[in-house]
Each structure stands twice: as structure tokens, then as C-alpha cells.
Coordinates of C-alpha atoms in Angstrom, one line a residue:
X257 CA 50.9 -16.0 6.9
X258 CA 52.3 -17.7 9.9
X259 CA 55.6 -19.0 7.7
X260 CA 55.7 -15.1 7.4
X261 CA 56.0 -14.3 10.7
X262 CA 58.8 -16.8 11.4
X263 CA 61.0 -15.2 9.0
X264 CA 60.5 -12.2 11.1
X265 CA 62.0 -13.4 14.6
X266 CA 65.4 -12.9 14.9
X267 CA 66.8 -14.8 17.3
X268 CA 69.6 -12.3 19.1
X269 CA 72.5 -12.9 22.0
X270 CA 70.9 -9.7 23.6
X271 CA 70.6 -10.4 27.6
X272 CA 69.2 -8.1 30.7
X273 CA 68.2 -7.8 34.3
X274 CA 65.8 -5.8 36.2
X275 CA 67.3 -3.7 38.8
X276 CA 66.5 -1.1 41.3
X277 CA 64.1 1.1 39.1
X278 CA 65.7 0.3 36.2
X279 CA 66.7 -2.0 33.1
X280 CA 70.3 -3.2 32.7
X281 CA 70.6 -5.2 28.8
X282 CA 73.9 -6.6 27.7
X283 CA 74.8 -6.7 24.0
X284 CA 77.5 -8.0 21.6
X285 CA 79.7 -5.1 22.9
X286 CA 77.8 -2.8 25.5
X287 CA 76.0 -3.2 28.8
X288 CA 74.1 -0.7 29.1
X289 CA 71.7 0.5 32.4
X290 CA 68.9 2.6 32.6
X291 CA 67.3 3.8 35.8
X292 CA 63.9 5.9 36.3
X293 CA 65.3 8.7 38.9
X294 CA 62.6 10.1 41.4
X295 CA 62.5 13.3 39.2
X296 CA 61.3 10.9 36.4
X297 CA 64.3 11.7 34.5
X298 CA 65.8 8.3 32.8
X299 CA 69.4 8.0 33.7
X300 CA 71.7 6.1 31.2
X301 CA 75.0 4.2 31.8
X302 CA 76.8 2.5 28.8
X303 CA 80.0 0.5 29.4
X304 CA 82.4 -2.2 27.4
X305 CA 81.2 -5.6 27.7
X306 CA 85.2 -6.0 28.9
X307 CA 87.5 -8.0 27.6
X308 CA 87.4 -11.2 29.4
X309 CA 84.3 -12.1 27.2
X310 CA 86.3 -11.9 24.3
X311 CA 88.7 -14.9 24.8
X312 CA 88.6 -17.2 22.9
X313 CA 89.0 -20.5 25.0
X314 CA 86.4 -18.9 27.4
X315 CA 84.0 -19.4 24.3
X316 CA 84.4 -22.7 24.1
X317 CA 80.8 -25.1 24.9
X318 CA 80.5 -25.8 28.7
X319 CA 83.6 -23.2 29.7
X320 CA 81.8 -20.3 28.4
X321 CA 78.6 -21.6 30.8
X322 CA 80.5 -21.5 33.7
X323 CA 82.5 -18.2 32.9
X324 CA 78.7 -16.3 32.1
X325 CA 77.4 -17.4 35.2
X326 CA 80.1 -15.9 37.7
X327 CA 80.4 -12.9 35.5
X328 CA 76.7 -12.3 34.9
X329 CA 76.5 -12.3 39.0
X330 CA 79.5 -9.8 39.5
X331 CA 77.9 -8.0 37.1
X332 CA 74.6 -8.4 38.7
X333 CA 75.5 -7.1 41.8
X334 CA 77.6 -4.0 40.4
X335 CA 74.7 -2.8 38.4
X336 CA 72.7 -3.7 41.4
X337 CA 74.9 -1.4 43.6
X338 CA 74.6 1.4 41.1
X339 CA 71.1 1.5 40.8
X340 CA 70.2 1.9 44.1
X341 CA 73.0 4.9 44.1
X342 CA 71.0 6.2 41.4
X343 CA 67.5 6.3 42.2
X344 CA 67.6 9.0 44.9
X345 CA 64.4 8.4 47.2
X346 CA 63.1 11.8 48.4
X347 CA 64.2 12.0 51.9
X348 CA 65.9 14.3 54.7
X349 CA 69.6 13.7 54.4
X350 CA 70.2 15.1 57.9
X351 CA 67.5 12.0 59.1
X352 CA 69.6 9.5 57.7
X353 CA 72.8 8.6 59.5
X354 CA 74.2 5.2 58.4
X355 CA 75.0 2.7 61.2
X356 CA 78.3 1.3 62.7
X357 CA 78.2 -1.3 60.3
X358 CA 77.8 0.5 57.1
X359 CA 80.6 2.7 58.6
X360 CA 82.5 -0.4 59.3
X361 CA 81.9 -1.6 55.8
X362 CA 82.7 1.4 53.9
X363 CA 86.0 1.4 55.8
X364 CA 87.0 -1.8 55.3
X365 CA 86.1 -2.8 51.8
X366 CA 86.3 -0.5 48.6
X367 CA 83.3 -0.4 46.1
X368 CA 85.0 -3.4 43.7
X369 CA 85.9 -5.3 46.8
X370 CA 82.4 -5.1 48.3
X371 CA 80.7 -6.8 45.0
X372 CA 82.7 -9.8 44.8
X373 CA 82.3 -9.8 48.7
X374 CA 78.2 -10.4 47.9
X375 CA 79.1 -12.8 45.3
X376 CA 80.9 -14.8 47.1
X377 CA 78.3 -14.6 50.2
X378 CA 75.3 -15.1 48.0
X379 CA 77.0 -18.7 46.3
X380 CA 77.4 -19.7 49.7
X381 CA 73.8 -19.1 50.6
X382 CA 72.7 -20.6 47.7
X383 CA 74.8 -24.0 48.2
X384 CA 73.6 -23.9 51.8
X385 CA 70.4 -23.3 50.7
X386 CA 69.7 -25.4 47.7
X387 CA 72.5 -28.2 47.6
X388 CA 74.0 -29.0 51.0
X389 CA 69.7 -28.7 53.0
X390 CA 68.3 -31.0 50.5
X391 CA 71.3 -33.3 51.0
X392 CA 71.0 -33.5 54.9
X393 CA 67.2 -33.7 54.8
X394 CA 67.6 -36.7 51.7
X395 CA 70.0 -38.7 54.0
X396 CA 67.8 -39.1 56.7
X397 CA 65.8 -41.6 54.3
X398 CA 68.9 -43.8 53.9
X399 CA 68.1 -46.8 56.2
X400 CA 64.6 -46.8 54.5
X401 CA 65.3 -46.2 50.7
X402 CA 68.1 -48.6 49.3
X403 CA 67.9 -47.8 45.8
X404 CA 70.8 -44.7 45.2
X405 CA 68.8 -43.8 41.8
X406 CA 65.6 -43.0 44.3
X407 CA 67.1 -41.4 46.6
X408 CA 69.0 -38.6 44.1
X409 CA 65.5 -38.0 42.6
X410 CA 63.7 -37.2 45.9
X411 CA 66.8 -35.4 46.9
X412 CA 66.4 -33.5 43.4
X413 CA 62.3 -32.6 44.1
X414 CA 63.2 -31.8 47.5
X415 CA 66.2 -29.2 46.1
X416 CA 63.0 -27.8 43.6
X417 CA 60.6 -27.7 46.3
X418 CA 62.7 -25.2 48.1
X419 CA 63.5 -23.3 45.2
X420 CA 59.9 -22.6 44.3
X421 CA 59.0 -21.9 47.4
X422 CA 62.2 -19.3 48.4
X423 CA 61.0 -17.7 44.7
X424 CA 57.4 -17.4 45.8
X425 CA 58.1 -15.9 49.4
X426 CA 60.4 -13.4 47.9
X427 CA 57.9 -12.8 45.1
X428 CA 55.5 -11.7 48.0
X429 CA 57.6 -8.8 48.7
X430 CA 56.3 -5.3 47.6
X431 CA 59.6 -3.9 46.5
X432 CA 60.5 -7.1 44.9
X433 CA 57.0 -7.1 42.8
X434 CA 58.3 -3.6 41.8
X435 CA 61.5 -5.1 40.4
X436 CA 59.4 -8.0 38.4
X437 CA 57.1 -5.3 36.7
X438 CA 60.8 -4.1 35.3
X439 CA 61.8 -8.1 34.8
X440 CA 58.7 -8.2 32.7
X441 CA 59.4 -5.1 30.7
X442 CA 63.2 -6.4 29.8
X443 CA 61.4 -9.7 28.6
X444 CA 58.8 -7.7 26.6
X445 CA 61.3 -5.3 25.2
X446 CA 63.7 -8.3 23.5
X447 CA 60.8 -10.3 22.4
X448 CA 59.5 -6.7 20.2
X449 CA 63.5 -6.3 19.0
X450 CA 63.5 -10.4 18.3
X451 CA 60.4 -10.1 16.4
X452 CA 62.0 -7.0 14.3
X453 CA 59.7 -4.4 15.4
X454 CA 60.1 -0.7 15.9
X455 CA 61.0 -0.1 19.8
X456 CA 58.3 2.1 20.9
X457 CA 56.0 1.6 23.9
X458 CA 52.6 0.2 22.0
X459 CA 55.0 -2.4 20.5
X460 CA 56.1 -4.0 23.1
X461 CA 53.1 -4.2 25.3
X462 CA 51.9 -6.8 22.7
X463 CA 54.8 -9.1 23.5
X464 CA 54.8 -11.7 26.0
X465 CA 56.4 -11.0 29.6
X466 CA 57.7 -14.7 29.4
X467 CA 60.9 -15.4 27.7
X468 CA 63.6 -18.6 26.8
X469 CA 66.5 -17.0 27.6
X470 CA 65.6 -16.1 31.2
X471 CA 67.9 -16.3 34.3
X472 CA 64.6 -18.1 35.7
X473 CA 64.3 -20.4 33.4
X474 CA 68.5 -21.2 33.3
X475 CA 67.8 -21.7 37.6
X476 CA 65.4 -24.3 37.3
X477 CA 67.0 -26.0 34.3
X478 CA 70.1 -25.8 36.8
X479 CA 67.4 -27.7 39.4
X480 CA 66.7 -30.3 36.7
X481 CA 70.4 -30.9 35.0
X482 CA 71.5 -31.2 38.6
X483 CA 69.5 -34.7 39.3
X484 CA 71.4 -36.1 36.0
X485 CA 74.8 -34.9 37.2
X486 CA 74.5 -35.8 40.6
X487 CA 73.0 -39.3 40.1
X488 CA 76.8 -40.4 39.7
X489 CA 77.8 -39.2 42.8
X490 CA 78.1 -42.4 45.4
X491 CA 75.8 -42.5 48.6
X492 CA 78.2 -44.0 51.1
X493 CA 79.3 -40.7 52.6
X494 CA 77.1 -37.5 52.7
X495 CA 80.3 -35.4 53.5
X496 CA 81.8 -36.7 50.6
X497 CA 78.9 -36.5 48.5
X498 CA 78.4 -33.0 49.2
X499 CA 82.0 -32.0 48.3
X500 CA 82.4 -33.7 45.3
X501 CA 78.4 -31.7 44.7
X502 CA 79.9 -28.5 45.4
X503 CA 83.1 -29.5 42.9
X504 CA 80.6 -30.5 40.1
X505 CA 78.4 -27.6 40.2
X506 CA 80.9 -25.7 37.5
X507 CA 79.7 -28.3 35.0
X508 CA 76.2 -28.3 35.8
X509 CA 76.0 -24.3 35.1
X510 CA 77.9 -25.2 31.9
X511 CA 75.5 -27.5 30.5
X512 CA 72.7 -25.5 31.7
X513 CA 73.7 -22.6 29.9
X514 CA 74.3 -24.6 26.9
X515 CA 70.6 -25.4 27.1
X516 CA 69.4 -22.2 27.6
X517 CA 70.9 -20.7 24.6
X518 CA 69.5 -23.6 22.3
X519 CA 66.0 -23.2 23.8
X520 CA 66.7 -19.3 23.0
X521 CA 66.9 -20.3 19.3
X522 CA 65.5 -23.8 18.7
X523 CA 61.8 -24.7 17.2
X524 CA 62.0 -28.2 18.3
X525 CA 59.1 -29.5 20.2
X526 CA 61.6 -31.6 22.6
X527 CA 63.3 -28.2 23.7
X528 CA 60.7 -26.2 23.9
X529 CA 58.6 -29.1 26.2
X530 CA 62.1 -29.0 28.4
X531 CA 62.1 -25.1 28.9
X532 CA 58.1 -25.4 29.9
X533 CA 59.2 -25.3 33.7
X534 CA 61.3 -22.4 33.1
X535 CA 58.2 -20.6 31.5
X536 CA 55.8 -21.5 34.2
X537 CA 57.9 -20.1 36.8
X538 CA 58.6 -16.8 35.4
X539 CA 54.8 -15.9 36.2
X540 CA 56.3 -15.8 39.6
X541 CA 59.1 -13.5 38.6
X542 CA 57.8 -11.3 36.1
X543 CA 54.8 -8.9 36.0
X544 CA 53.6 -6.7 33.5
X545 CA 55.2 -3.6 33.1
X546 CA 53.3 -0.1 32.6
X547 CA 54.6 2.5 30.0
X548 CA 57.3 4.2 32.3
X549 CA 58.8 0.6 32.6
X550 CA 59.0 0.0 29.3
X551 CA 60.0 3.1 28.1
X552 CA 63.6 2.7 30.8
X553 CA 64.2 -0.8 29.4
X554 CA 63.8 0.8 25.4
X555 CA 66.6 3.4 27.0
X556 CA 68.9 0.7 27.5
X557 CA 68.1 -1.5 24.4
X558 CA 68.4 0.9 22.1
X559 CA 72.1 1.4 23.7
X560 CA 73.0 -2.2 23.0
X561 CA 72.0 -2.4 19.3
X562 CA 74.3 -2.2 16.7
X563 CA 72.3 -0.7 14.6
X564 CA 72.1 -3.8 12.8
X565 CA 69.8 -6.9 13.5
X566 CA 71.6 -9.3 11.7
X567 CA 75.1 -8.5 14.2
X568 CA 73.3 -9.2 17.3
X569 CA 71.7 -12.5 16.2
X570 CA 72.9 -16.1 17.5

């Protein structure tokens, strides 16, 4: 029976984010994003995964890591952007009036402009945040820790440390628990497709909420790879080491990535023991979904599928 049930999961290249009351999934050749309006109405958006995807050196193993992880967070953000344009809380338009800075904003920078804007504002945040702090706290122990090997691995749970506990604070947020209930749903959703069942919304509530292929899980792994990469990375000058940090970073989203799409498909023990982390921590950014979820992240999976499981498969 349980030999049966493996033959069922088919492991598929199908991706997805939780927005702003809503489910963005990205297919073999559509992105697709669908958002629960105020009315209740579901409001779906399909567009062409683009053609940048589609070359071939950008395919290649490590490359393709690094070109995923800059377009999955312009992509991010734009889908972002559109679902909060689409779900239209009930309020008095004549109440609101924006402030100099949105007015400033809107002036200055166009809507395309404005995304790779908060891309570029949220990599610096994060570097600050999780490479360049963990450094500068890290070197303070350099006149009492000689060994470079010890320093890079209490450098590496300091960098973790903050990590869970920036994903924790922000999992404390109402709106934010709102958008992991819709996290959850996505996850549930894939695993019922994966597993070769008929989307409906009693389907997928029997799936887990946890999934492999999670952006979670490819942060933390990013956490972990990051202690191997930057072990090489000399000591003597903490300017220095954080550049040439900053300049390695590319390669540690490329291996990541690699990672993450063989934990997304592989049975082996080893993997699977590797991706555990990833796992644990989506309990912190997932939560279960309740039918009206579910049914807005069907609405966009059923826009990604070919029509045929066997295309959409690793």
C-alpha cells in the first residue's frame, strides 16, 4: 500500500507566495495571482513567466540559483504591490488623503521603478541585518577566540539567532498571521496537486501546511550554506571580510537553491535530515488556512497547470 502511494506524488517545478489576501503560484509558463476582494469576489491575474527564464545559460546549476532569487523578489514585490491595489478595504475615499511622501513618491518613481526600488532597499536591509550585525558583533571576540574555524561558526549561530528571532517578531503581527494562513494554503494546495489529487477544498485540507520547496526553508538553508562559504574568508580585516561576504553571497543563493530543488524531489534520508530546519521553521510562517483561503490559492493553481501532470514535474 505505501509503495502505492509513492507512485502517486509527482514531484512538480510549481512555486508560490502568499500575498495581500491572496495566492500568487508560478508554473512552467504562467504566474498566476489570485486575490479574495472585500466583496468576496476572487480576482484572477495570469501573465507569461517572461522570457528571461527561458535562457538557456541562465539554466545552468548555480547561475540559475542566483538569477531565481533576484527575479522571485522583483516578482515578489510586484505581485505584492498589486495585491494590496486589489483588495479594496471598505473605507471613505474622501477620509483618506495620502501624505507628502506618497505624493513625493508617486511623482518621482513610476510603478516599475518603484519595485526594483524595494528590492534593492530590502537586500540592503537584509545584508545589514543578517551579514554585516553578526560580523561586527563576531569581531568583538577576536582577542579572546584565536581559532578562525570558531569564530565563523559562532558568527554563523549568531547570523541564525537573529533570523529566528526577526521571523518570530514579525510572525507576532496580526496582518502578517493573515498572510501565513494564505502561506499555508499555497503549501497545502501543491502538496494535493503533487500527490495527484482532484483540487477541491476537502482535498487539500488533508495535506500538510509544511512543504520542501519553501522560500523558508531555502532562507535558513541560506543561514546554514553561508557558515561553509564563508569559513574561507580570512579574519585579518573585518572590512575586508565583509566585502568579499557581500561579493560571495551570489554563490551562496546558488547552491542554496540547488539544495532546495533536490530536497523538493529526493527520498534520501541525508536530504531530507538537512531540510528538517527549514520544516521546523515554517510552523512560524505558515498557519492553517480555512476554506476561503484555499479555495483563492486553487484559483491560481488551476491557472498554472498544463493540463498535464507529467509537464509540470521536475
Amino acid at each position: 500500500m505505501k509503495k502505492e502511494e509513492k507512485k502517486q506524488v509527482h514531484k512538480t517545478s510549481i512555486g508560490g507566495q502568499a500575498v495581500i489576501e491572496g495566492v500568487m503560484m508560478r508554473g512552467p509558463e504562467k504566474i498566476a495571482t489570485s486575490v479574495r476582494k472585500s466583496s468576496g469576489e476572487i480576482l484572477l491575474k495570469v501573465d507569461d513567466i517572461g522570457q528571461v527564464r527561458r535562457k538557456k545559460i541562465l539554466k545552468l546549476p548555480v547561475i540559475r540559483g542566483v538569477v531565481n532569487f533576484i527575479d522571485s523578489m522583483v516578482l515578489g514585490v510586484r505581485t505584492l504591490m498589486y495585491s494590496a491595489d486589489q483588495y479594496d478595504v471598505e473605507e471613505d475615499e474622501e477620509a483618506y488623503k495620502p501624505s507628502k511622501f506618497d505624493d513625493f513618491i508617486e511623482r518621482v518613481f513610476s510603478k516599475d521603478a518603484l519595485i526594483y526600488v524595494s528590492v534593492v532597499i530590502a537586500l540592503i536591509f537584509s545584508v545589514g541585518l543578517f551579514i554585516l550585525l553578526p560580523a561586527a558583533i563576531t569581531s568583538f571576540l577576536r582577542p579572546f577566540v584565536q581559532s578562525d574555524l570558531l569564530k565563523t561558526l559562532v558568527e554563523g549561530l549568531v547570523r541564525m539567532t537573529i533570523f529566528i528571532l526577526y521571523i518570530f517578531l514579525v510572525s507576532r503581527m496580526k496582518d502578517i498571521q493573515r498572510v501565513f494562513e494564505y502561506h499555508g494554503a499555497e503549501h497545502k494546495t501543491i502538496a494535493c496537486y503533487e500527490h495527484g489529487e482532484e483540487l477541491t477544498v476537502e482535498n487539500v485540507k488533508k495535506y500538510s501546511r509544511f512543504h520542501p520547496r519553501c522560500g523558508t526553508s531555502f532562507l535558513i538553508m541560506v543561514m546554514i550554506i553561508s557558515v561553509l562559504v564563508f569559513s574561507v574568508v580570512s579574519w585579518n580585516n573585518i572590512l575586508v571580510r565583509m566585502g568579499i561576504k557581500i561579493l560571495l553571497l551570489p554563490v551562496v543563493a546558488g547552491i542554496t537553491y540547488e539544495f532546495i530543488k533536490l530536497a523538493g524531489r529526493s527520498e534520501n534520508k541525508i536530504v531530507q535530515i538537512l531540510n528538517k530546519p527549514g520544516l521546523w521553521l515554517q510552523r512560524l510562517t505558515t498557519r492553517e488556512p480555512d476554506a476561503s483561503q484555499i479555495e483563492v490559492a486553487i484559483s491560481s493553481l488551476n491557472a498554472v497547470c498544463t493540463g498535464n501532470r507529467e509537464d509540470d514535474k521536475w
